[in-house]
């Protein structure tokens, strides 16, 4: 037997696991990130084999979608020509599991035993605050903690009480896992497969463990755990279960004679998928082309509003611009360049308020005057325990019943909007005091130079470097929802799943600062003295915009915004079962109702139906009535002939918007494997995840209720820039190019001086004539 | 006045049944139609409750109103569908109406677009009907009807996501526990009838206990009655040693968990105890036993709950602990306080379960706030213990008191012991041996070598073996069902042998079962092939043939003596003769019926639930 390179094996396993961190910061990512180096369709098939998932939607779905498009024959023809280098291999192979060797003898009892204890130990060990009595040995690593539990307890931890298990757990995990593999697997060359199967016994949990190992800073209550220990523990429990089920009379796992089974794919399905995508792309590109031809200029804006790039702002911006020609809108990533953690004075937690890949170097302190304690919450959770429960239930039982009754009859009166908390008055310590050094590698606050750098960066990125209006609104967004463990997935993705109120306030405070403006002037951006930046927050569920500046007084914009919000609410309400002929006011009320309704599993549809991202000037999409979601990133191609700005933009837009798109895509394609299934039976565990029922695998991905109306279509990124410049940007950033080359996102370039389009296909740009598709 | 009251009281239990039936008929209708029916149904139910309670309070709430309808006589045993309306019914009906109207409103939106929308409301209204019957029934037989409707709707709500293996398995476990609760209740019923005479009503019991008292002493009778009562109440209310089932019932949609395990079903054991109070309260042993169970449960369950890291698991154990305290209150004789505790707990817990997904946002906000009590809440009493003690307690709590493991190994033990024996008798040689023993026993009895009760016991034992083998049998669906039939056949034969004068009851049993058995068997032969029925076989009959499967369910239940099937009443009549004759035989008969029920549900779950096989996959 050769020496096993366990670290290498574990690393390979880790690569294939779902990578979703704790719920509190919901970061959208490509569900199939493990296969990103492959071309899209090849990856989809390979992943569906590994995770036993559906590979794309079924052909009936595509046929019915295609029937909705005019001239779908053309679409199918075009799909055949598009993306020629995708292999259309119909047959793949699936290895037959090693563990089946025991499963068949025990009618799957062994899975239940191993899963049961693993979930119980894992969930308690990682728990972030649900258990009243937390795991007693938190300071040690998982393996050592379990060892202490086994040796110190007078009661047995079944099935780890077998003598062999006790002997092995006394070793360190590296030694133990080697020995376990020799005991459990007959042919050592199968070790890799066995470990993978073990990890895939509970893929969600194993993935979370790996996340906890790789990104401990995501956890409030940090634990020392490694995937290796987890796999060693799983193998150990398996060993104990085998002894329990079969006595001493069992054999190590070995492959049965037929070690692979064939998996067939309908070769048609890829073409149908592409045809459906082209149906949507055709509408989008046509809309853009029409828009370029009917370009309108507006001069002298009174207001400039900077929105988040989020697709939910697409319709709102249209409504606002339609309300008043004096308003100009922009789109930028919703953290507004403020790469910070937020810390509430008195709290030990720091909350990340910038995109997942950005490593924040600064902390913004928030000071809330006269904050109140949430006594009601303490009282409620007190009822879970014995003595307090005995007392509190008698006192609070009947009032709780009444609150429930009124909350069900009239949610808007009883339940508070969650975003109220985000817009509460507080003081932010934005600027660093002199000579204050780093604490834990982080600065408290920014210097003026750092501030100017960030403000200038955003303004240059969106092309707002001159012609400033008297008021510039910086509009962060979040979503109010109650009774929703996925609340973070509804908030701003660029703020790691949080409402971006603080980022907007910090940005405005920086941009309004005289010293910062002076520094900006030196670098070429002159902001007039009477231009004022105003922070705001848009509640996308309730369609309410709150101004976050308590000194701000301007009734004019308020009325305009409210009208636009009502129209936006009305437009959104068509997705819900809401009467079409209802008035604007009713639609707005309904939106508010959804945001505070305990029993509404769909407070809003979030990023569902996101299809495209436009990187370019506003006239590409202004006034365009389109019902699906489009991410809008402002970008001025004329001011960026070198492509440096574009490189920065694509570096953020492609993984973030692409990640959102692909997460919706796969959660829709297979809601049970890639998605989180139905929301209704879900059970929150440890504050970091959800399970279905009392004990199940951790559900990763998005629930059915978020994705059901989303058509699985890859993101179409439309870039308004010269093809040469874009090509240069791709060459300069391999991360972006991997997405593009393998067609995880599709790229269309629009000539900034005309309206010609080119499609990035099989490694190069080719001319795209929309007439071919009509 | 009185007539209207009676009418309303009857309407109260008939109405939810009618709504459930209506939704059942409309199961193919659009979601909005079903939702409209459900809304109307729940609001009318609530309104009627409000009216009836106000009338009751207005007309002097002290008095116990009893409506005795005409008893139905079946071969010497009478059944009475009278209703009682006293403070207990008032509280239970009030809480049921309150919770159901909220849960129906909640679920109409919550379950939007969910597969099985109509089915969910069908089950919710069945549950409400069961709960209403339970609260209003004036005698144990009628009480039993409500009890079983509750159990069945619970089974189907836990297995609401019937394609998921784990939810179906958990539902089966819960049904098995419920079936043992049924067994306990059946024995209570028989023993009470036996001691007091013909089918006393609850009101009558109450009167007796105040006027002449019901004599209780520690004898075999009290022992069996106590065992039956405690088994029924603690199994149905998830008390020790059955605590493990309730967290595992959290498999359905959140509102169903809330109404079931937070509010109503979990308290049905409490209701039973209140109703039977005149019987057990005078016995000190039973009171101590009950109080002991209550306090043991409260302590254990809150300890198990404290280490649960999932919110629903924690709430489930917290509920069990509170019900344990209610048991203790009853044992102390604080009935009124227990009723208040029940209502407060039901409201509170259903609220908490309904908003349980909020916990992430709530706790996260708290942890990010400057509220320094968060630090404090991570402090725990147990954390102050020594290392060894902590590890010991934590392991005990993490394993949930080994209760599930205990019952699983009991199950395994039965499997090993009975399984081998019964399989032997079903083999060729074993069958021959069995037949010859049977001939010997019958011959011995005929010539007077063996006494009648020994022969009775031997056959009753054989019957139980066959029923257990039906639970364990995985040869084919048909063979499971055949065994259920054989066990009932032996039952009626054995009964007729024991009571030759009452042979018509034995015949009646066959008559009550046979038509249902034949139809079931016919449908089984039509839809199910010879494969081994296991979960996920790809039958998925509920998806492919819903109507036929529901017929299978109803007819099957009628075969295994579940009320309100006719065979239940025959069973009742039959056993009331047996119990006067011999406890062991009655227990064996009852056990056989219990196992038949479990076998049937298992069979129905395995052929009905699970993902139906797709043609495209091989």
PDB file of C-alpha atoms in Angstrom, chain A residues 4 49 57 88 202 215 244 320 337 432 471 475 512 528 604 606 621 632 689:
ATOM      1  CA  UNK A   4      -2.053   8.129   0.871  1.00  0.00           C
ATOM      2  CA  UNK A  49     -23.873  13.195 -12.837  1.00  0.00           C
ATOM      3  CA  UNK A  57     -34.906  21.982 -17.917  1.00  0.00           C
ATOM      4  CA  UNK A  88     -22.606  17.357 -27.759  1.00  0.00           C
ATOM      5  CA  UNK A 202     -24.489  15.277   3.338  1.00  0.00           C
ATOM      6  CA  UNK A 215     -13.470  31.702   5.725  1.00  0.00           C
ATOM      7  CA  UNK A 244     -23.670  -1.805  15.393  1.00  0.00           C
ATOM      8  CA  UNK A 320     -38.616  58.060 -12.137  1.00  0.00           C
ATOM      9  CA  UNK A 337     -16.906  51.742  -3.295  1.00  0.00           C
ATOM     10  CA  UNK A 432     -10.153  58.459  11.011  1.00  0.00           C
ATOM     11  CA  UNK A 471     -28.681  67.426  -5.678  1.00  0.00           C
ATOM     12  CA  UNK A 475     -29.760  55.368  -3.268  1.00  0.00           C
ATOM     13  CA  UNK A 512     -19.977  66.417   0.974  1.00  0.00           C
ATOM     14  CA  UNK A 528     -19.781  72.702  -7.453  1.00  0.00           C
ATOM     15  CA  UNK A 604     -41.042  39.910  -3.694  1.00  0.00           C
ATOM     16  CA  UNK A 606     -36.105  39.432  -6.074  1.00  0.00           C
ATOM     17  CA  UNK A 621     -32.024  51.420 -22.135  1.00  0.00           C
ATOM     18  CA  UNK A 632     -27.594  48.451 -15.294  1.00  0.00           C
ATOM     19  CA  UNK A 689     -28.577  27.423   7.455  1.00  0.00           C
TER      20      UNK A 689
END
